[in-house]
């Protein structure tokens, strides 16, 4: 990893020239970050453009105190619409009405809670919400973020006519590296240019699809090419991508809708469980200041989170589908496995899994679940109960739109 000095803002344009003269070709992604999928919160799914410093502080207070920080959540990310204008030298300013104390003070506040701070920009001229984008200001913006102490950048893809994704994201990666403050780089170009094929060394995570929509299995058509997808639709769109994910470079099926009021508690649980099976970034998208105990316990189930955060870093896969029930499998470090039975239908369904007659092989991890040779202990991750061993077939009842998730340990 290359390290570059951070340059104070007051040195302004002179330092920018210096930065640009340094030859960006050597710059690299910060390679030690996001060794497991990032965990945090993002403002967009709940608040859209209605963000201000008080709200962000309160959300940070909530995350630090309610058990989420203890469960591993770390980043507080302000999405679109925090921006004011650029000043006469081109430096971006936060919206003065909504962020009267300035961004540095807010970042310091979040850091003071033992959390990290994320911000949002766009590779084009404008963000999706019509605020100033970073096109032509990449090094300047990266320097500004470093000066503020920003630890995470979500970088969107609106208003990018004439730009190529690989070049545009590489430019910002280099700018962030040059600015010298470690930043997790979250690429949000919706899978359009297949970032999984080229972004391994560019971003730490990349969106694989258009936006999530707060429903179980609907398609929201916003006109033109602009569609948003329910949780099950997003899940289906992850097919064929698992071999591209791993420590430091994750597929991102978008921020979660858990606790945002449209999904039932069972659906919230299934949504969360499937994101963990996918080794997805766990970015909560609900109002952490007022969450019911059910939502909080879903978001903070440590045994389920451990499946997502498993150090082996292999994304799970759909092993079988029968009637409305899918069987998902994820290999874990130390020879363990997670299995998740997902019932996509409304009616409760019994499942039986016979370890002897259904051998599991994972092409990506190059590993077999050899239950005929090894006896694993089974734990039900949502109830926390022991559930026998693989000596006998596993039986359970999966409620409609819900999961039964288990961990096999040697
Ligand atoms: C795009 C992104 C969303 C969100 C909005 C903000 O739609 O995909 O996640 O950041 O822009 O305008």
CSV table of N, CA and C in Angstrom, one decimal, residues 121-124 138 153-158 160 163-176 185-190 193 195 198-199 201-203 205-207:
chain,number,residue,atom,x,y,z
A,121,UNK,N,-20.5,11.0,-3.2
A,121,UNK,CA,-20.4,11.9,-4.3
A,121,UNK,C,-20.7,11.1,-5.6
A,122,UNK,N,-20.4,11.7,-6.7
A,122,UNK,CA,-20.8,11.1,-8.0
A,122,UNK,C,-19.7,11.4,-9.0
A,123,UNK,N,-19.5,10.4,-9.9
A,123,UNK,CA,-18.4,10.5,-10.9
A,123,UNK,C,-18.8,11.6,-12.0
A,124,UNK,N,-20.0,11.9,-12.1
A,124,UNK,CA,-20.5,12.8,-13.2
A,124,UNK,C,-20.5,14.3,-12.7
A,138,UNK,N,-11.9,15.6,-9.0
A,138,UNK,CA,-11.7,14.4,-8.2
A,138,UNK,C,-10.6,14.6,-7.2
A,153,UNK,N,-16.2,6.4,1.0
A,153,UNK,CA,-16.8,7.2,0.0
A,153,UNK,C,-17.7,6.4,-0.9
A,154,UNK,N,-19.0,6.7,-0.9
A,154,UNK,CA,-19.9,6.1,-1.9
A,154,UNK,C,-19.9,7.0,-3.1
A,155,UNK,N,-19.6,6.4,-4.3
A,155,UNK,CA,-19.4,7.2,-5.5
A,155,UNK,C,-20.4,6.7,-6.6
A,156,UNK,N,-21.3,7.6,-6.9
A,156,UNK,CA,-22.5,7.3,-7.7
A,156,UNK,C,-22.2,7.5,-9.2
A,157,UNK,N,-23.2,7.3,-10.1
A,157,UNK,CA,-22.9,7.2,-11.5
A,157,UNK,C,-23.9,8.0,-12.3
A,158,UNK,N,-24.6,9.0,-11.7
A,158,UNK,CA,-25.5,9.9,-12.5
A,158,UNK,C,-24.7,10.9,-13.3
A,160,UNK,N,-23.1,11.0,-16.1
A,160,UNK,CA,-21.8,10.7,-16.5
A,160,UNK,C,-21.6,10.5,-18.0
A,163,UNK,N,-18.4,9.4,-20.1
A,163,UNK,CA,-17.4,8.8,-19.2
A,163,UNK,C,-17.4,7.3,-19.3
A,164,UNK,N,-16.3,6.7,-19.1
A,164,UNK,CA,-16.2,5.2,-19.0
A,164,UNK,C,-16.0,4.9,-17.5
A,165,UNK,N,-16.8,3.9,-17.1
A,165,UNK,CA,-16.8,3.6,-15.6
A,165,UNK,C,-15.4,3.3,-15.1
A,166,UNK,N,-14.7,2.4,-15.9
A,166,UNK,CA,-13.4,1.9,-15.3
A,166,UNK,C,-12.5,3.1,-15.1
A,167,UNK,N,-12.4,4.0,-16.1
A,167,UNK,CA,-11.5,5.2,-16.0
A,167,UNK,C,-12.0,6.1,-14.9
A,168,UNK,N,-13.3,6.4,-14.8
A,168,UNK,CA,-13.8,7.3,-13.9
A,168,UNK,C,-13.5,6.9,-12.4
A,169,UNK,N,-13.8,5.6,-12.2
A,169,UNK,CA,-13.6,5.1,-10.8
A,169,UNK,C,-12.1,4.9,-10.5
A,170,UNK,N,-11.3,4.6,-11.5
A,170,UNK,CA,-9.9,4.5,-11.2
A,170,UNK,C,-9.3,5.9,-10.9
A,171,UNK,N,-9.8,6.9,-11.6
A,171,UNK,CA,-9.3,8.3,-11.3
A,171,UNK,C,-9.6,8.6,-9.8
A,172,UNK,N,-10.8,8.3,-9.3
A,172,UNK,CA,-11.2,8.6,-8.0
A,172,UNK,C,-10.4,7.7,-7.0
A,173,UNK,N,-10.2,6.5,-7.3
A,173,UNK,CA,-9.4,5.6,-6.5
A,173,UNK,C,-8.0,6.3,-6.3
A,174,UNK,N,-7.4,6.7,-7.4
A,174,UNK,CA,-6.1,7.3,-7.3
A,174,UNK,C,-6.1,8.6,-6.5
A,175,UNK,N,-7.1,9.4,-6.7
A,175,UNK,CA,-7.2,10.6,-6.0
A,175,UNK,C,-7.3,10.4,-4.5
A,176,UNK,N,-8.1,9.4,-4.1
A,176,UNK,CA,-8.2,9.0,-2.7
A,176,UNK,C,-6.9,8.6,-2.1
A,185,UNK,N,-13.7,2.5,-0.6
A,185,UNK,CA,-14.3,3.1,-1.8
A,185,UNK,C,-15.4,2.2,-2.3
A,186,UNK,N,-16.6,2.8,-2.2
A,186,UNK,CA,-17.9,2.1,-2.5
A,186,UNK,C,-18.4,2.5,-3.8
A,187,UNK,N,-18.3,1.7,-4.8
A,187,UNK,CA,-18.6,2.0,-6.2
A,187,UNK,C,-20.1,1.8,-6.4
A,188,UNK,N,-20.8,2.8,-6.9
A,188,UNK,CA,-22.3,2.7,-7.1
A,188,UNK,C,-22.6,3.0,-8.6
A,189,UNK,N,-22.2,2.1,-9.5
A,189,UNK,CA,-22.6,2.3,-10.9
A,189,UNK,C,-23.6,1.2,-11.3
A,190,UNK,N,-24.2,0.6,-10.3
A,190,UNK,CA,-25.4,-0.2,-10.5
A,190,UNK,C,-25.1,-1.5,-11.4
A,193,UNK,N,-21.5,-1.5,-16.0
A,193,UNK,CA,-20.3,-1.9,-16.7
A,193,UNK,C,-19.6,-3.1,-16.2
A,195,UNK,N,-18.7,-4.2,-13.0
A,195,UNK,CA,-17.5,-3.8,-12.3
A,195,UNK,C,-16.8,-5.1,-11.7
A,198,UNK,N,-13.6,-5.9,-13.5
A,198,UNK,CA,-12.4,-5.1,-13.5
A,198,UNK,C,-12.1,-4.3,-12.3
A,199,UNK,N,-13.0,-4.3,-11.3
A,199,UNK,CA,-12.8,-3.4,-10.2
A,199,UNK,C,-12.2,-4.0,-8.9
A,201,UNK,N,-9.3,-4.2,-8.0
A,201,UNK,CA,-8.2,-3.4,-7.4
A,201,UNK,C,-8.6,-1.9,-7.4
A,202,UNK,N,-9.9,-1.7,-7.8
A,202,UNK,CA,-10.4,-0.3,-7.8
A,202,UNK,C,-11.2,0.1,-6.6
A,203,UNK,N,-12.3,-0.7,-6.4
A,203,UNK,CA,-13.2,-0.4,-5.2
A,203,UNK,C,-13.1,-1.5,-4.2
A,205,UNK,N,-16.0,-2.3,-2.7
A,205,UNK,CA,-17.3,-2.9,-2.9
A,205,UNK,C,-17.9,-2.2,-4.1
A,206,UNK,N,-18.8,-3.0,-4.8
A,206,UNK,CA,-19.4,-2.4,-6.0
A,206,UNK,C,-20.9,-2.9,-6.1
A,207,UNK,N,-21.8,-1.9,-6.3
A,207,UNK,CA,-23.2,-2.3,-6.5
A,207,UNK,C,-23.3,-3.2,-7.7
